[in-house]
Amino acid sequence: MSALIHLGYLGMFLSAFLAATILPFSSEIVLSALYGSGLNGAILLVVASIGNVLGSLVNYLLGYAFGKDIATQKLNISEATFNRASSVFTRWGKWSLFLCWVPIIGDPITLVAGVLRSPLWFFMLAVTLSKTARYAALLYVLS
């Protein structure tokens, strides 16, 4: 993770992208370290948000193209986690995408959105708003 911090804004983008995929990664640590080192908060917000949204889009596209099998067989998402995300998505529909920032269940929700063919325009809107709001809140706390 320290290698990403040394990359500055590029490291922020990469960590946010990876954190939004199913890979276990924490971009908040990188954001905190970079902001603490004096990098511009507004630029960090934009870079982190773009990386995180694009990572979520990868999840959506994987779900859309390969369905549930990609999640449970290839990405090692447990059946229970996938079913929990599916349950949230089925209960709340596309509105559950506003929970994509929540740890553990958020990334699988973006995958389930693809599996269940959520409209891409709404996916992008909800994910962009939620992911950006999370990073903005963190930067506010760090200020």
PDB file of C-alpha atoms in Angstrom, residues 21-117:
ATOM      1  CA  THR A  21     -13.706  -4.283  -7.316  1.00  0.00           C
ATOM      2  CA  ILE A  22     -14.284  -7.476  -5.422  1.00  0.00           C
ATOM      3  CA  LEU A  23     -10.633  -7.450  -4.327  1.00  0.00           C
ATOM      4  CA  PRO A  24     -10.178  -6.697  -0.633  1.00  0.00           C
ATOM      5  CA  PHE A  25      -8.536  -3.290  -0.558  1.00  0.00           C
ATOM      6  CA  SER A  26      -8.926  -0.047   1.388  1.00  0.00           C
ATOM      7  CA  SER A  27      -8.620   3.197  -0.513  1.00  0.00           C
ATOM      8  CA  GLU A  28      -9.497   5.224   2.576  1.00  0.00           C
ATOM      9  CA  ILE A  29      -6.046   4.608   4.039  1.00  0.00           C
ATOM     10  CA  VAL A  30      -4.393   5.855   0.857  1.00  0.00           C
ATOM     11  CA  LEU A  31      -6.699   8.885   0.714  1.00  0.00           C
ATOM     12  CA  SER A  32      -5.941   9.746   4.342  1.00  0.00           C
ATOM     13  CA  ALA A  33      -2.194   9.405   3.854  1.00  0.00           C
ATOM     14  CA  LEU A  34      -2.144  11.469   0.669  1.00  0.00           C
ATOM     15  CA  TYR A  35      -4.346  14.188   2.109  1.00  0.00           C
ATOM     16  CA  GLY A  36      -2.205  14.234   5.244  1.00  0.00           C
ATOM     17  CA  SER A  37       0.899  14.640   3.098  1.00  0.00           C
ATOM     18  CA  GLY A  38      -0.495  17.853   1.638  1.00  0.00           C
ATOM     19  CA  LEU A  39      -2.050  16.808  -1.663  1.00  0.00           C
ATOM     20  CA  ASN A  40      -5.051  18.849  -2.800  1.00  0.00           C
ATOM     21  CA  GLY A  41      -8.302  17.520  -1.306  1.00  0.00           C
ATOM     22  CA  ALA A  42     -10.476  18.519  -4.266  1.00  0.00           C
ATOM     23  CA  ILE A  43      -8.224  16.728  -6.739  1.00  0.00           C
ATOM     24  CA  LEU A  44      -8.037  13.687  -4.456  1.00  0.00           C
ATOM     25  CA  LEU A  45     -11.853  13.665  -4.287  1.00  0.00           C
ATOM     26  CA  VAL A  46     -12.198  13.705  -8.072  1.00  0.00           C
ATOM     27  CA  VAL A  47      -9.460  11.120  -8.682  1.00  0.00           C
ATOM     28  CA  ALA A  48     -10.701   8.760  -5.956  1.00  0.00           C
ATOM     29  CA  SER A  49     -14.297   9.060  -7.133  1.00  0.00           C
ATOM     30  CA  ILE A  50     -13.444   8.372 -10.771  1.00  0.00           C
ATOM     31  CA  GLY A  51     -11.306   5.362  -9.846  1.00  0.00           C
ATOM     32  CA  ASN A  52     -13.942   3.952  -7.514  1.00  0.00           C
ATOM     33  CA  VAL A  53     -16.792   4.421  -9.994  1.00  0.00           C
ATOM     34  CA  LEU A  54     -14.781   2.773 -12.768  1.00  0.00           C
ATOM     35  CA  GLY A  55     -13.983  -0.164 -10.472  1.00  0.00           C
ATOM     36  CA  SER A  56     -17.684  -0.526  -9.710  1.00  0.00           C
ATOM     37  CA  LEU A  57     -18.421  -0.407 -13.426  1.00  0.00           C
ATOM     38  CA  VAL A  58     -16.077  -3.380 -13.889  1.00  0.00           C
ATOM     39  CA  ASN A  59     -18.174  -5.290 -11.327  1.00  0.00           C
ATOM     40  CA  TYR A  60     -21.384  -4.332 -13.143  1.00  0.00           C
ATOM     41  CA  LEU A  61     -20.001  -5.418 -16.521  1.00  0.00           C
ATOM     42  CA  LEU A  62     -18.731  -8.721 -15.118  1.00  0.00           C
ATOM     43  CA  GLY A  63     -22.149  -9.417 -13.608  1.00  0.00           C
ATOM     44  CA  TYR A  64     -23.901  -8.372 -16.792  1.00  0.00           C
ATOM     45  CA  ALA A  65     -21.710 -10.540 -19.008  1.00  0.00           C
ATOM     46  CA  PHE A  66     -21.250 -13.625 -16.840  1.00  0.00           C
ATOM     47  CA  GLY A  67     -24.064 -13.660 -14.277  1.00  0.00           C
ATOM     48  CA  LYS A  68     -23.897 -15.205 -10.850  1.00  0.00           C
ATOM     49  CA  ASP A  69     -21.251 -17.775 -11.845  1.00  0.00           C
ATOM     50  CA  ILE A  70     -18.532 -15.129 -12.164  1.00  0.00           C
ATOM     51  CA  ALA A  71     -19.186 -14.064  -8.583  1.00  0.00           C
ATOM     52  CA  THR A  72     -19.396 -17.398  -6.834  1.00  0.00           C
ATOM     53  CA  GLN A  73     -17.041 -19.501  -8.945  1.00  0.00           C
ATOM     54  CA  LYS A  74     -14.389 -17.131 -10.293  1.00  0.00           C
ATOM     55  CA  LEU A  75     -14.270 -14.207  -7.838  1.00  0.00           C
ATOM     56  CA  ASN A  76     -14.693 -16.350  -4.712  1.00  0.00           C
ATOM     57  CA  ILE A  77     -17.626 -14.375  -3.369  1.00  0.00           C
ATOM     58  CA  SER A  78     -19.351 -16.648  -0.929  1.00  0.00           C
ATOM     59  CA  GLU A  79     -22.835 -17.826  -1.779  1.00  0.00           C
ATOM     60  CA  ALA A  80     -24.054 -16.147   1.430  1.00  0.00           C
ATOM     61  CA  THR A  81     -22.559 -12.750   0.510  1.00  0.00           C
ATOM     62  CA  PHE A  82     -23.924 -12.951  -3.023  1.00  0.00           C
ATOM     63  CA  ASN A  83     -27.360 -13.962  -1.735  1.00  0.00           C
ATOM     64  CA  ARG A  84     -27.327 -11.141   0.833  1.00  0.00           C
ATOM     65  CA  ALA A  85     -26.484  -8.603  -1.878  1.00  0.00           C
ATOM     66  CA  SER A  86     -29.135 -10.114  -4.160  1.00  0.00           C
ATOM     67  CA  SER A  87     -31.683  -9.923  -1.361  1.00  0.00           C
ATOM     68  CA  VAL A  88     -30.921  -6.248  -0.731  1.00  0.00           C
ATOM     69  CA  PHE A  89     -31.103  -5.525  -4.454  1.00  0.00           C
ATOM     70  CA  THR A  90     -34.327  -7.479  -4.909  1.00  0.00           C
ATOM     71  CA  ARG A  91     -35.940  -5.784  -1.912  1.00  0.00           C
ATOM     72  CA  TRP A  92     -34.920  -2.215  -2.708  1.00  0.00           C
ATOM     73  CA  GLY A  93     -34.387  -2.513  -6.453  1.00  0.00           C
ATOM     74  CA  LYS A  94     -32.105  -0.060  -8.180  1.00  0.00           C
ATOM     75  CA  TRP A  95     -32.256   2.198  -5.092  1.00  0.00           C
ATOM     76  CA  SER A  96     -30.021  -0.268  -3.279  1.00  0.00           C
ATOM     77  CA  LEU A  97     -27.178   1.048  -5.436  1.00  0.00           C
ATOM     78  CA  PHE A  98     -27.022   4.005  -3.060  1.00  0.00           C
ATOM     79  CA  LEU A  99     -25.608   1.482  -0.543  1.00  0.00           C
ATOM     80  CA  CYS A 100     -22.656   0.600  -2.770  1.00  0.00           C
ATOM     81  CA  TRP A 101     -20.341   2.538  -0.446  1.00  0.00           C
ATOM     82  CA  VAL A 102     -21.118   0.204   2.495  1.00  0.00           C
ATOM     83  CA  PRO A 103     -18.210  -2.130   3.335  1.00  0.00           C
ATOM     84  CA  ILE A 104     -18.559  -5.857   2.555  1.00  0.00           C
ATOM     85  CA  ILE A 105     -21.950  -5.734   0.823  1.00  0.00           C
ATOM     86  CA  GLY A 106     -21.438  -2.666  -1.389  1.00  0.00           C
ATOM     87  CA  ASP A 107     -19.175  -4.208  -4.007  1.00  0.00           C
ATOM     88  CA  PRO A 108     -21.328  -7.322  -4.452  1.00  0.00           C
ATOM     89  CA  ILE A 109     -24.370  -5.054  -4.924  1.00  0.00           C
ATOM     90  CA  THR A 110     -22.673  -3.500  -7.952  1.00  0.00           C
ATOM     91  CA  LEU A 111     -22.058  -6.975  -9.353  1.00  0.00           C
ATOM     92  CA  VAL A 112     -25.659  -8.023  -8.680  1.00  0.00           C
ATOM     93  CA  ALA A 113     -26.837  -4.857 -10.447  1.00  0.00           C
ATOM     94  CA  GLY A 114     -25.162  -6.167 -13.582  1.00  0.00           C
ATOM     95  CA  VAL A 115     -26.517  -9.682 -13.130  1.00  0.00           C
ATOM     96  CA  LEU A 116     -30.048  -8.307 -12.730  1.00  0.00           C
ATOM     97  CA  ARG A 117     -29.603  -5.850 -15.618  1.00  0.00           C
TER      98      ARG A 117
END
